[in-house]
mmCIF file of C-alpha atoms in Angstrom:
data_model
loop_
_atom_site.group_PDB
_atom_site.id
_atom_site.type_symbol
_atom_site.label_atom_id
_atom_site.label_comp_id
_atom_site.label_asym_id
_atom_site.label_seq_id
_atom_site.Cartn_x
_atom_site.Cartn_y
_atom_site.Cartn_z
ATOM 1 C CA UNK A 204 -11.101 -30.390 -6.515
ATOM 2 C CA UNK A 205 -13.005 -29.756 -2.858
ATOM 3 C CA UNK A 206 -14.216 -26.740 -2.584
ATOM 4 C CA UNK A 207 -17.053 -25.431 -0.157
ATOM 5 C CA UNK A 208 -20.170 -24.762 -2.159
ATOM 6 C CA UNK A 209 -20.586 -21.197 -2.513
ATOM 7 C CA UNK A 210 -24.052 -20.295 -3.602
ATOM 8 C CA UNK A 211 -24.112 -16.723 -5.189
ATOM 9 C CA UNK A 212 -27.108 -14.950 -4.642
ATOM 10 C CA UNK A 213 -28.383 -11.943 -6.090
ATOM 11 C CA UNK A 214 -29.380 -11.000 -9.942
ATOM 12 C CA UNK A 215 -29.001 -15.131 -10.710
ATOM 13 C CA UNK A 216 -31.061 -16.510 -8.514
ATOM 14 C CA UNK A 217 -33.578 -13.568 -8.249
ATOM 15 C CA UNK A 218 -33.809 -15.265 -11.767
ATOM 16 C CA UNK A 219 -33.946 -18.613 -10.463
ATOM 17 C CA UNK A 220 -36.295 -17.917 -8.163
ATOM 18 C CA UNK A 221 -39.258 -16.537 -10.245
ATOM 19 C CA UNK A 222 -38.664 -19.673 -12.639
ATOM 20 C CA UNK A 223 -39.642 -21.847 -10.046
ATOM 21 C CA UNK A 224 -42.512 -19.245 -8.712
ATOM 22 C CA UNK A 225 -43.784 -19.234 -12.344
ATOM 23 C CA UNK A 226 -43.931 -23.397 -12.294
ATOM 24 C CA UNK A 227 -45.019 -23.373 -8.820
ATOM 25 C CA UNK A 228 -48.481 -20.624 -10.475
ATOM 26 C CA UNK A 229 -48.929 -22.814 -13.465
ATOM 27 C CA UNK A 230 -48.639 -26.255 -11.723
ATOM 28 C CA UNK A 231 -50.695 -25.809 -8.570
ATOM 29 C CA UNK A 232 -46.870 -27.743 -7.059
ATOM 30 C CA UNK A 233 -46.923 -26.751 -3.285
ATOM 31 C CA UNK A 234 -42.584 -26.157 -3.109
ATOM 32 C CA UNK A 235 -40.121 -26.000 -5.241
ATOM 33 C CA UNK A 236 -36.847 -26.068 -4.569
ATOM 34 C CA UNK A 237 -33.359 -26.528 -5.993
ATOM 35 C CA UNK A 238 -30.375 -28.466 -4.320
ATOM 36 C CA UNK A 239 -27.193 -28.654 -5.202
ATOM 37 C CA UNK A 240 -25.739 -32.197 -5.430
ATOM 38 C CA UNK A 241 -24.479 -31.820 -1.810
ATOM 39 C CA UNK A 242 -27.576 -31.499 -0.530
ATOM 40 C CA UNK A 243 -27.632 -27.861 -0.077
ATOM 41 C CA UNK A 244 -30.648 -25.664 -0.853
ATOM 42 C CA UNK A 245 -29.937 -23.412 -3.607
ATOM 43 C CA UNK A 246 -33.259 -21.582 -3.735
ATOM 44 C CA UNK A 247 -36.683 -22.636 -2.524
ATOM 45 C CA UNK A 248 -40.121 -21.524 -3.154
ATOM 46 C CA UNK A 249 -43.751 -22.526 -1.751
ATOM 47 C CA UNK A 250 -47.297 -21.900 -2.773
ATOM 48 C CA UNK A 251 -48.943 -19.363 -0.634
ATOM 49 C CA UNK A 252 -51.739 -21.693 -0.014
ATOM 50 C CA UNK A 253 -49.715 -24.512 0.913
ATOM 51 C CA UNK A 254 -48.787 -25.359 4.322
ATOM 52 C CA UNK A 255 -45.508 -24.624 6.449
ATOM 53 C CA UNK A 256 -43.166 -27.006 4.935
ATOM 54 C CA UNK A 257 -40.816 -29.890 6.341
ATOM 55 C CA UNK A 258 -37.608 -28.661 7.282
ATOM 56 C CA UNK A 259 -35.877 -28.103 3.674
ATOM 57 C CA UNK A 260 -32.446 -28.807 5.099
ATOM 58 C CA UNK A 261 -33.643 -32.179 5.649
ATOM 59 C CA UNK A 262 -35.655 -32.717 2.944
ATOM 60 C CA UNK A 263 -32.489 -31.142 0.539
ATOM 61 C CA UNK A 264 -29.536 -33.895 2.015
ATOM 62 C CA UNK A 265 -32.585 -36.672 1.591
ATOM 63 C CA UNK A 266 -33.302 -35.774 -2.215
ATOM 64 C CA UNK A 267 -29.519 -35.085 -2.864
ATOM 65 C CA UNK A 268 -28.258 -39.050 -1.287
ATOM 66 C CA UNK A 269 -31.349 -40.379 -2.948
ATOM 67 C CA UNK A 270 -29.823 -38.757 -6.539
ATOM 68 C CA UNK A 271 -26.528 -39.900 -5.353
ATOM 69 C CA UNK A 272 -27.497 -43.272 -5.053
ATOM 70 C CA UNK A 273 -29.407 -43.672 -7.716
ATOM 71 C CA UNK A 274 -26.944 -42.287 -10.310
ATOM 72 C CA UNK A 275 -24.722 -44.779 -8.880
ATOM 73 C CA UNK A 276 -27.383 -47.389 -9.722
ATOM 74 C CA UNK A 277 -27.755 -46.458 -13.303
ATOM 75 C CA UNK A 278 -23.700 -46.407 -13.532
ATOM 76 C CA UNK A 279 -24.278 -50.148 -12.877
ATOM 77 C CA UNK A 280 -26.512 -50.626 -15.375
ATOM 78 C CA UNK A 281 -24.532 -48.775 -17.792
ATOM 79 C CA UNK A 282 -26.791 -45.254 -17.944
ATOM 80 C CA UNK A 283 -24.318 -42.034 -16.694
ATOM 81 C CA UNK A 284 -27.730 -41.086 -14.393
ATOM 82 C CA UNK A 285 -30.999 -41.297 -14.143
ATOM 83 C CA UNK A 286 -31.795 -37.662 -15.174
ATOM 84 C CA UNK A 287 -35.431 -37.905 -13.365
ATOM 85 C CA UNK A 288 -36.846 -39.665 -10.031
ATOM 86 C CA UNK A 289 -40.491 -39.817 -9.361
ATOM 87 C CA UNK A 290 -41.823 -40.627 -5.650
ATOM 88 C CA UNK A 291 -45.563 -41.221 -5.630
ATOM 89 C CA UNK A 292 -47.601 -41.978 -2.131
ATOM 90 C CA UNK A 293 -50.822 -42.093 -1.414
ATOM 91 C CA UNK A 294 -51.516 -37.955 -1.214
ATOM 92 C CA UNK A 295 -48.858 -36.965 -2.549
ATOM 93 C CA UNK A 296 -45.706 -36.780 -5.025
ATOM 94 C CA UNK A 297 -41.625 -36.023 -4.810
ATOM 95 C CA UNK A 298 -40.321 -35.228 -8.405
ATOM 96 C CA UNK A 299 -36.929 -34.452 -9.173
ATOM 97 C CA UNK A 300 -34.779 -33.562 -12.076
ATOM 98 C CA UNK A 301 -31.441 -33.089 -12.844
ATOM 99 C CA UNK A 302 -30.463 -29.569 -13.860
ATOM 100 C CA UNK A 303 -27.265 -29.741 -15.771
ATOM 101 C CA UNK A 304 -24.808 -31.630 -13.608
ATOM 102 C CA UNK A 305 -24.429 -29.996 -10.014
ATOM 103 C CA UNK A 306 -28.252 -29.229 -8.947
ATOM 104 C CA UNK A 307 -31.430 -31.241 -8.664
ATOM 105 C CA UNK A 308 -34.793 -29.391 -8.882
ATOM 106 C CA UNK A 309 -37.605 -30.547 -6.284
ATOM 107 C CA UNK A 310 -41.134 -30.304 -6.648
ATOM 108 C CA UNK A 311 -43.909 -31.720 -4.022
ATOM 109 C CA UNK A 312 -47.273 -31.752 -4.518
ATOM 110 C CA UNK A 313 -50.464 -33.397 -3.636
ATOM 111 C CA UNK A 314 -52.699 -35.459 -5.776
ATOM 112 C CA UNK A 315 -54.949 -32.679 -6.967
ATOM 113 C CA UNK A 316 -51.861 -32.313 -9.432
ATOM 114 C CA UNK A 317 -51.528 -33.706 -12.795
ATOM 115 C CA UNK A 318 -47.898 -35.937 -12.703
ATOM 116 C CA UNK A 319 -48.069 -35.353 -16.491
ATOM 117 C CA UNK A 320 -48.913 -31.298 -16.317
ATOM 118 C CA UNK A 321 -45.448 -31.225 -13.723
ATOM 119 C CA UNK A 322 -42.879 -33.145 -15.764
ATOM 120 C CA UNK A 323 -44.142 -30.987 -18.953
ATOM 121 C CA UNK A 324 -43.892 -28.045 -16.946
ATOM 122 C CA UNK A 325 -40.741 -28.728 -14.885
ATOM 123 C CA UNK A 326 -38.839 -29.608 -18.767
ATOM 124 C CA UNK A 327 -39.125 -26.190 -19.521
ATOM 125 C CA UNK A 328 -37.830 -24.678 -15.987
ATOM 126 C CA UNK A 329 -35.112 -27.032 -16.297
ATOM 127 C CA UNK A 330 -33.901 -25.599 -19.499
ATOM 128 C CA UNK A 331 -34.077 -22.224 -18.200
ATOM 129 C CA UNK A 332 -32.476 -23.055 -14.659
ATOM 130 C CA UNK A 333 -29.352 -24.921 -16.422
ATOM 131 C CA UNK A 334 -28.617 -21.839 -18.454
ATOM 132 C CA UNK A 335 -28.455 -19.715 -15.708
ATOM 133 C CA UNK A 336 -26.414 -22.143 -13.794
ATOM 134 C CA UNK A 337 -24.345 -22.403 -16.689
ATOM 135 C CA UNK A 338 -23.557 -18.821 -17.076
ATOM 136 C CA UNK A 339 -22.926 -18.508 -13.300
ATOM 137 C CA UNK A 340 -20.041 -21.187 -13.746
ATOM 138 C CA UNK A 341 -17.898 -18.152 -15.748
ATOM 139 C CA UNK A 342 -18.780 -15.981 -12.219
ATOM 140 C CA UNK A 343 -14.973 -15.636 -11.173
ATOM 141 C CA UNK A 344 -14.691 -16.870 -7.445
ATOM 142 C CA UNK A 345 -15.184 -14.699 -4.435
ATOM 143 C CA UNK A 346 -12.020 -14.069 -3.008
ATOM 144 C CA UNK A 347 -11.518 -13.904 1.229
ATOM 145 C CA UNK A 348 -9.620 -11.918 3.640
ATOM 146 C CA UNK A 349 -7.567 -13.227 6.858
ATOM 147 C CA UNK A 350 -10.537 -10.865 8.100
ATOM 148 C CA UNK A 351 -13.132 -13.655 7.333
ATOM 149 C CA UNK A 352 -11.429 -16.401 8.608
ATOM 150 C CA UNK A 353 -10.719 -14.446 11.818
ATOM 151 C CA UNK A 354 -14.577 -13.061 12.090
ATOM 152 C CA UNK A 355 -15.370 -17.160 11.322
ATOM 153 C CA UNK A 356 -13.019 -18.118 14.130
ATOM 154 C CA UNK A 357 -15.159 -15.560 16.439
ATOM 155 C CA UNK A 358 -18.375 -16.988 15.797
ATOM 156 C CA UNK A 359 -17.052 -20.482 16.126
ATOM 157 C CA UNK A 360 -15.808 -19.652 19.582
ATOM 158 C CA UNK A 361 -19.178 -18.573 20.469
ATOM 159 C CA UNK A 362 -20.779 -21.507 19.326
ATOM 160 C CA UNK A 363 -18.775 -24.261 20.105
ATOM 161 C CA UNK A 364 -17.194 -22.401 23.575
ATOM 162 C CA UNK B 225 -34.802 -24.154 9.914
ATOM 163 C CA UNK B 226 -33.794 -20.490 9.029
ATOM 164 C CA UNK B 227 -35.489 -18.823 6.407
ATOM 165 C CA UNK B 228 -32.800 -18.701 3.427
ATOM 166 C CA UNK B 229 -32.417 -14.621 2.401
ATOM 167 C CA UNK B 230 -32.194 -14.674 -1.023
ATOM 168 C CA UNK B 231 -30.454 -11.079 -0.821
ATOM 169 C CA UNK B 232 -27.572 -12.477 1.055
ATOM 170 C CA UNK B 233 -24.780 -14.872 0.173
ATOM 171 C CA UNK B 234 -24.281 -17.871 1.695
ATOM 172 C CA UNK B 235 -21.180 -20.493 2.071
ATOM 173 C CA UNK B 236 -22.083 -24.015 2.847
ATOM 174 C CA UNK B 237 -18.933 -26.572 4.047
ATOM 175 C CA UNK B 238 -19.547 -30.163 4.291
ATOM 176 C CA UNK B 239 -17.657 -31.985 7.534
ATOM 177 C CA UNK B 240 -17.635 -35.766 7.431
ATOM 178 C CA UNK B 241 -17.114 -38.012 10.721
ATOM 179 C CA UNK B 242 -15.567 -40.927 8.960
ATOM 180 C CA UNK B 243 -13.593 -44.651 11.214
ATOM 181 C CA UNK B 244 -14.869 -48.019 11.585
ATOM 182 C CA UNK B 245 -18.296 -49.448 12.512
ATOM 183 C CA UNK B 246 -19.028 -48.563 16.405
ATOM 184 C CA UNK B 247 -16.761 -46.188 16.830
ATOM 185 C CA UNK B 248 -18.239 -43.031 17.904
ATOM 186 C CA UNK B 249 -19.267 -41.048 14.960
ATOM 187 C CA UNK B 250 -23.116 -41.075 15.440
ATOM 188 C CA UNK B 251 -22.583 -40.352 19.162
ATOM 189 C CA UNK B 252 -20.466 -37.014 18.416
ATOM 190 C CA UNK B 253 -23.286 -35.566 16.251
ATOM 191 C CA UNK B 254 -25.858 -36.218 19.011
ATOM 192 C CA UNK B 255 -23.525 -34.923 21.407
ATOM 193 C CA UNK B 256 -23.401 -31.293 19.144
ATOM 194 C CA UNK B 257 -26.958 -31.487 18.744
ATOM 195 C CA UNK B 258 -27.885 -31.374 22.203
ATOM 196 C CA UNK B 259 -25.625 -29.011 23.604
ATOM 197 C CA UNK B 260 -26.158 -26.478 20.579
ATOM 198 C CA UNK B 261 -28.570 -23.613 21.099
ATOM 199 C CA UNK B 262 -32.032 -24.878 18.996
ATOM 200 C CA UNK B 263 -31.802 -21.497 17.089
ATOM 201 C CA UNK B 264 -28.009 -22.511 15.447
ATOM 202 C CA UNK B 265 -28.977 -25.765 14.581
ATOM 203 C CA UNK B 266 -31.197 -27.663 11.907
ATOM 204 C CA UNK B 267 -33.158 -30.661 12.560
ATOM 205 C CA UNK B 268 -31.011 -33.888 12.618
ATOM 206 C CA UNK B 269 -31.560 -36.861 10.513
ATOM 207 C CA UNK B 270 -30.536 -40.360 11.043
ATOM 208 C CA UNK B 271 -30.997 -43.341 8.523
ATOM 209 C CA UNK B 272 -30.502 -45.838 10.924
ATOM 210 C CA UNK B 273 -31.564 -49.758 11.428
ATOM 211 C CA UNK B 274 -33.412 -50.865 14.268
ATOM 212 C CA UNK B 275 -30.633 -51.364 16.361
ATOM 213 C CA UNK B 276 -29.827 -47.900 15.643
ATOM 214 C CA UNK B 277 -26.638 -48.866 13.472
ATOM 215 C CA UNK B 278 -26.405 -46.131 10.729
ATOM 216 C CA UNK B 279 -27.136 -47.301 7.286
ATOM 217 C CA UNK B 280 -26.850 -44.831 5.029
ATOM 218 C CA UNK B 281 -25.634 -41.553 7.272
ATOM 219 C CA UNK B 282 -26.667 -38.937 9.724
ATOM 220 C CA UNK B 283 -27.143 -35.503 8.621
ATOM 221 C CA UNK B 284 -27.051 -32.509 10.724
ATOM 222 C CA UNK B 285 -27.419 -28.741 9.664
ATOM 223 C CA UNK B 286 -25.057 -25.737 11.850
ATOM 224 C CA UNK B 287 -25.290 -22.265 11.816
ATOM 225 C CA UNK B 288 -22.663 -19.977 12.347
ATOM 226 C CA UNK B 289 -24.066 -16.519 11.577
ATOM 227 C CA UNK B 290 -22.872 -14.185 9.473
ATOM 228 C CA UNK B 291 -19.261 -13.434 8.841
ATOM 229 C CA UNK B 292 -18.569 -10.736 6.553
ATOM 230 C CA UNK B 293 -21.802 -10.511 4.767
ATOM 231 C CA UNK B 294 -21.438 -14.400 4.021
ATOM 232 C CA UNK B 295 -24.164 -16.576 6.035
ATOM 233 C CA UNK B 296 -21.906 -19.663 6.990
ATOM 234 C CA UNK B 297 -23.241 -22.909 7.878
ATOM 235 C CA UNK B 298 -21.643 -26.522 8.435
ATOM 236 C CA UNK B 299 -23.605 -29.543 7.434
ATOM 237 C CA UNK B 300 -22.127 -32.445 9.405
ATOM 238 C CA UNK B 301 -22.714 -36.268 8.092
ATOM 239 C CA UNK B 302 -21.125 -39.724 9.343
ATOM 240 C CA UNK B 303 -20.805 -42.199 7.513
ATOM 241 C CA UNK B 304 -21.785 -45.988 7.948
ATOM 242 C CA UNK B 305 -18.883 -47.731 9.643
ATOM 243 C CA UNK B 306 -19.618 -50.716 9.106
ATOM 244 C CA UNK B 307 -16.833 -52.267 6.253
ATOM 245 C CA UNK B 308 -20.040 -53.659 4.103
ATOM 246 C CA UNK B 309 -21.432 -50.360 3.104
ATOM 247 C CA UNK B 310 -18.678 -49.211 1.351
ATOM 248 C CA UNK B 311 -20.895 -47.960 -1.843
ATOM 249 C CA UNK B 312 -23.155 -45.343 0.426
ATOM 250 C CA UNK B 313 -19.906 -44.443 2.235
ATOM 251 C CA UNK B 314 -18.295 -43.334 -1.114
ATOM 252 C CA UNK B 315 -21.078 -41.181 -1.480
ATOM 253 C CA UNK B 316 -21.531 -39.308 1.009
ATOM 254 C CA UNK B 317 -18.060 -38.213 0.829
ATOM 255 C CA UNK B 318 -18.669 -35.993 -2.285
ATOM 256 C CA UNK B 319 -17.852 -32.673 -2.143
ATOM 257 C CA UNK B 320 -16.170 -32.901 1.258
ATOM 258 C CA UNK B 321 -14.864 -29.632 3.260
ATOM 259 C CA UNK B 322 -13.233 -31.310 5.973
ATOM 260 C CA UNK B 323 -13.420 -34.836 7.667
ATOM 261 C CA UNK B 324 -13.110 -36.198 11.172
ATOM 262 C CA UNK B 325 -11.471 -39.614 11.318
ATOM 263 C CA UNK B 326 -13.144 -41.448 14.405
ATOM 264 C CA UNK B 327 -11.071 -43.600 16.052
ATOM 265 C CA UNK B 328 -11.723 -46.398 18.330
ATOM 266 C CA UNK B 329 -9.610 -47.014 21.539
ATOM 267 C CA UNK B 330 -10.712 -50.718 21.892
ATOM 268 C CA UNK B 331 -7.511 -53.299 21.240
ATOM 269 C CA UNK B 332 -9.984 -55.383 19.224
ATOM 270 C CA UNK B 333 -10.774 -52.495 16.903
ATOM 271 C CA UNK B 334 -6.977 -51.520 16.260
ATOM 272 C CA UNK B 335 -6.548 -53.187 12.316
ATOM 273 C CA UNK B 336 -10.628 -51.509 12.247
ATOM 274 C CA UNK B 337 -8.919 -48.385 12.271
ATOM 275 C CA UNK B 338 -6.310 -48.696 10.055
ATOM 276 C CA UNK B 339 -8.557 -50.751 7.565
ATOM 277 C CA UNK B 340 -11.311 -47.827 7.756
ATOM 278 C CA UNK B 341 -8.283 -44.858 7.061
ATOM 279 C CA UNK B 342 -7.238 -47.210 4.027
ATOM 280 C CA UNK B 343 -10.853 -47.261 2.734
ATOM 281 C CA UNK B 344 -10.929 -43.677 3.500
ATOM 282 C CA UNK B 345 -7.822 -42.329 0.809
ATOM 283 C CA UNK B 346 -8.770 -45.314 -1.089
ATOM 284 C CA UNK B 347 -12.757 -43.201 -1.333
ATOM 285 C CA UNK B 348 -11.267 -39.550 -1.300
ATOM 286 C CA UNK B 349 -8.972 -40.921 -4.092
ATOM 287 C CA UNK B 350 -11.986 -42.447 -6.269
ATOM 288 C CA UNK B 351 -13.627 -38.583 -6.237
ATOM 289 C CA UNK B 352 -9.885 -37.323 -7.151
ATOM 290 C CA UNK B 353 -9.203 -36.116 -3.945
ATOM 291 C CA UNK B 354 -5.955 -35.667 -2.535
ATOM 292 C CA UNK B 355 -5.576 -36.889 1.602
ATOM 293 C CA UNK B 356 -3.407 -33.846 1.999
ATOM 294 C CA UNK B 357 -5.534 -31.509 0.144
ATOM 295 C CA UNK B 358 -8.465 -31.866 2.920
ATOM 296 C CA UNK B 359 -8.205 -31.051 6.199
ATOM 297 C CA UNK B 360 -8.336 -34.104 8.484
ATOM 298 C CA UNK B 361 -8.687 -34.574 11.994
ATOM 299 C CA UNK B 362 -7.948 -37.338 14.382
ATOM 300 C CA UNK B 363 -10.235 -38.238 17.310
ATOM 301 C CA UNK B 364 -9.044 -41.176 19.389
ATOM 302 C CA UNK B 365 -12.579 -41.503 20.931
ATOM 303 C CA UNK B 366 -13.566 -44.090 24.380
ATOM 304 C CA UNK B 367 -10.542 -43.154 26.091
ATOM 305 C CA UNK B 368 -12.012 -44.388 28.705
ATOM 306 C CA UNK B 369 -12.014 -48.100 28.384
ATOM 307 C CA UNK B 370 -10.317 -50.231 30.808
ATOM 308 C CA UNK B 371 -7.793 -51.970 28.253
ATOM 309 C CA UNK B 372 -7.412 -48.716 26.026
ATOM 310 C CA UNK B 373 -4.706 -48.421 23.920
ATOM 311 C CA UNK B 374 -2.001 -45.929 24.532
ATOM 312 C CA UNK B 375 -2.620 -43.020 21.877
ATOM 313 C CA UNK B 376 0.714 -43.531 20.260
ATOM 314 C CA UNK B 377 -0.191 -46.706 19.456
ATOM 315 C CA UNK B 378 -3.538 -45.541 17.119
ATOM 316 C CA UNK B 379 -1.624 -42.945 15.673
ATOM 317 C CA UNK B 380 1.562 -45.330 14.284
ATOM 318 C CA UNK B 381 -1.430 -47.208 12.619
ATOM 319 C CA UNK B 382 -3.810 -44.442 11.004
ATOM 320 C CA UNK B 383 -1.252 -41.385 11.165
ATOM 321 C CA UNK B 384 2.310 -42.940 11.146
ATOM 322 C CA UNK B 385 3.803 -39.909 9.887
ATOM 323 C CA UNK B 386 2.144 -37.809 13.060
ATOM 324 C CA UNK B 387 0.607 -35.274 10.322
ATOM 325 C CA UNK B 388 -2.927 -34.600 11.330
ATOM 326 C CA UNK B 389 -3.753 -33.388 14.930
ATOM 327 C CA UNK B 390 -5.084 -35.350 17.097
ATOM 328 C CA UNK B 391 -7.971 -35.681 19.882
ATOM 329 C CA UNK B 392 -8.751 -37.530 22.730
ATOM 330 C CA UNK B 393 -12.610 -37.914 23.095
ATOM 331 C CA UNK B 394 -14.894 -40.147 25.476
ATOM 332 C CA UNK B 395 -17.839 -38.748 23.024
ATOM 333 C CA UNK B 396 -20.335 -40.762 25.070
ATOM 334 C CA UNK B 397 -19.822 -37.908 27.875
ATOM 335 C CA UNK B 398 -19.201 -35.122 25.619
ATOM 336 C CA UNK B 399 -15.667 -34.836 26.283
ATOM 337 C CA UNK B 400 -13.370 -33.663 23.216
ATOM 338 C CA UNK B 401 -16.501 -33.759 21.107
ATOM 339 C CA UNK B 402 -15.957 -29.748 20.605
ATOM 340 C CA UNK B 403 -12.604 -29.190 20.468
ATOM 341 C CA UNK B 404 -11.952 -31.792 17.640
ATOM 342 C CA UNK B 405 -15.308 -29.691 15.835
ATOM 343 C CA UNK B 406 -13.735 -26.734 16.346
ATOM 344 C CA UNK B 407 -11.005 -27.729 14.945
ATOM 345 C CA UNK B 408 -11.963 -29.467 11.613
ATOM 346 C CA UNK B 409 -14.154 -26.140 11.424
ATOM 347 C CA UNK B 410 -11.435 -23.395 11.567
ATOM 348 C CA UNK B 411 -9.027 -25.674 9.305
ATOM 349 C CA UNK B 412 -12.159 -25.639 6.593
ATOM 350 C CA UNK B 413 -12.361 -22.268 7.166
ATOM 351 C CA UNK B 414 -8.749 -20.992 6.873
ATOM 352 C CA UNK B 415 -8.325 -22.900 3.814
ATOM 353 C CA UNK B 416 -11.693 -21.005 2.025
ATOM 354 C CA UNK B 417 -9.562 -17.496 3.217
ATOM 355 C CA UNK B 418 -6.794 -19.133 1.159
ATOM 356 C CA UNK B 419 -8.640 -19.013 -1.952
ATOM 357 C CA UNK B 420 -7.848 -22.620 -2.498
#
C-alpha cells in the first residue's frame, strides 16, 4: 500500500524527542535524529554545544538509501537486514540503527566519543523509540477534507505559477 | 533547511521522475531548483559519476507551506536511467506518492521507453504496488529535436491505452517542466483528501 508518510506530532514525539535529548546528555553525540525509511526526518535533536548542522534533509535521504541498500545487501547474503551501520572517518562517526521496521535512528559525533559508550547507549533508546512507534501504529489515520486538497492546490499555484 | 516544529504536523509525499538513461529526469529537478524561491526549497543532492550520469539518484526537498495546519512538503528523486542499475532503481521507488515517467523524443530511444515503463510496473509490482493505484504522469520531454517523434507515437508504446496525461517538455529550457510538477503534485494530493 502507498501512502504519503504522515508523521504525527505532538504527545509521541514530545516523547521521542527527549529520548534522543537524554542520549544526546549522556553520550556527548552532537545530533540525533530519526528518519523514517523514506528518508524523512521524523524528529531531530543537537547538542547545544555542537555546531549548526548539515542540512538534515540531506543528510536523512543519504542515511535512509544507504539503509536501503544495505538491507538489500544482507537479503543477498541471506540476513533480513543489517539492523546497525557504523561510518567511522577520521574526526568523526555516523551510527545508525534500525528502530523496529519503518525508522532508522542517527547519531553523529566526533572522536572525543566512546563508539562503545553510543551503541550501549543508543540499545536502550532504541527499545524505547520502537515502543512508541509501535503504539503510534494503532493511531487511526487522519482523515482530509476537499478543503485540504483545495488549500494544497492554492499553495501549489503559488509555487509552481 | 526549515527548522522542523515539533508542535505541528507534517505530511511528507515522495514524487519519483522515472524513463530511460538520458532522458531528462536530472535536468527537470535542476530546472525546479533554480527557478524555486531559496526559502521553499531544500538543498539538492546528486549522486552522480563524473560525467554527471546519475548513479544512485538525485534528491531534492519542496516546501509548500502550510495547508490546514498540516506542513506539506514534496521530496522529489530520479532515478538512474541507465537499464544496468536496476537494483538502486528498485529502491528508491519505496514508498512512492506519485511518479513522473520521463520520456525521450529521440527515434533511437523509442523501445528505451517502452523497456524503462516495463521495468517500471515490473519495480512498482516487486513493492506490491499497483500501476493504477499511483498517480502517473507522462512527460514526452526534447520536443525539440529535429527528427522527434510525433507524440502519438510515444504514447501507443508506454501508454497504449491513453490513461495517464500527458506532457510535452523541452526540460533543457524549462518548458513543461512545471506543469507536468504541478500535476503529479495535485494528483498526490487529491488522492491523500481521498483517504486512500
Amino acid at each position: 500500500m502507498i501512502e504519503p508518510s504522515l508523521a504525527l506530532y505532538g504527545d509521541a514525539y514530545a516523547r521521542v524527542d527527549g529520548h534522543i535529548q537524554e542520549l544526546l546528555d549522556t553520550t556527548g553525540v552532537r545530533y540525533g535524529l530519526l528518519v523514517d525509511r523514506k528518508g524523512f526526518v521524523l524528529s531531530h535533536k543537537e547538542a547545544l554545544w555542537a555546531p549548526r548542522p548539515p542540512a538534515l534533509d540531506s543528510v536523512a535521504t543519504l542515511v535512509a538509501s544507504n539503509a536501503a541498500a544495505t538491507a538489500a545487501l544482507a537479503n543477498m547474503l541471506g540476513e533480513r537486514t543489517f539492523s546497525e551501520q557504523i561510518h567511522q572517518g577520521e574526526n568523526g562517526t555516523l551510527y545508525v540503527e534500525s528502530v523496529g521496521d519503518s525508522a532508522l535512528l542517527t547519531l553523529i559525533f566526533d572522536v572525543s566519543v566512546p563508539l562503545g559508550k553510543v551503541k550501549v547507549y543508543a540499545k536502550k533508546t532504541v527499545a524505547q523509540l520502537s515502543a512508541i512507534l509501535e503504539e503510534l501504529k494503532d493511531i487511526p489515520p487522519v482523515q482530509f477534507t476537499e478543503d485540504f486538497s483545495h488549500g494544497a492546490s492554492a499553495l501549489l499555484d503559488d509555487l509552481l505559477g | 533547511m526549515s527548522t522542523i516544529n515539533f508542535a505541528a504536523r507534517e505530511i511528507n509525499c515522495k514524487i519519483v521522475y522515472y524513463g530511460p538513461g538520458m532522458s531528462g529526469k536530472t535536468t527537470n529537478l535542476k530546472q525546479v531548483f533554480s527557478k524555486v524561491p531559496g526559502h521553499l526549497r531544500g538543498e539538492m543532492v546528486s549522486l552522480a559519476t563524473e560525467d554527471e550520469r546519475t548513479l544512485f539518484f538525485d534528491f531534492l526537498p519542496l516546501d509548500l507551506g502550510s495547508v490546514q495546519g498540516f506542513k506539506t512538503r514534496f521530496h522529489l528523486y530520479t532515478v538512474p536511467g541507465q537499464v544496468f542499475y536496476n537494483a538502486s532503481r528498485k529502491l528508491i521507488l519505496r514508498g512512492v506518492d506519485g511518479i513522473v515517467f520521463v520520456a525521450d523524443s529521440a527515434p533511437n530511444r523509442l523501445r528505451a521507453n517502452a523497456e524503462s515503463m516495463r521495468n517500471l510496473r515490473e519495480n512498482l509490482a516487486e513493492h506490491g504496488i499497483d500501476v493504477r493505484e499511483v498517480p502517473i504522469v507522462l512527460q514526452v520531454n526534447k520536443r525539440d529535436l529535429p527528427d522527434a517523434l510525433p507524440t502519438t507515437m510515444i504514447r501507443a508504446v508506454i501508454d497504449p491505452r491513453g490513461e495517464l496525461q500527458m506532457f510535452e517538455a523541452m526540460s533543457d529550457k524549462g518548458v513543461g517542466v512545471f506543469e507536468t510538477l504541478k500535476t503529479v503534485s495535485r494528483l498526490v494530493l487529491e488522492r491523500l483528501s481521498k483517504n486512500k
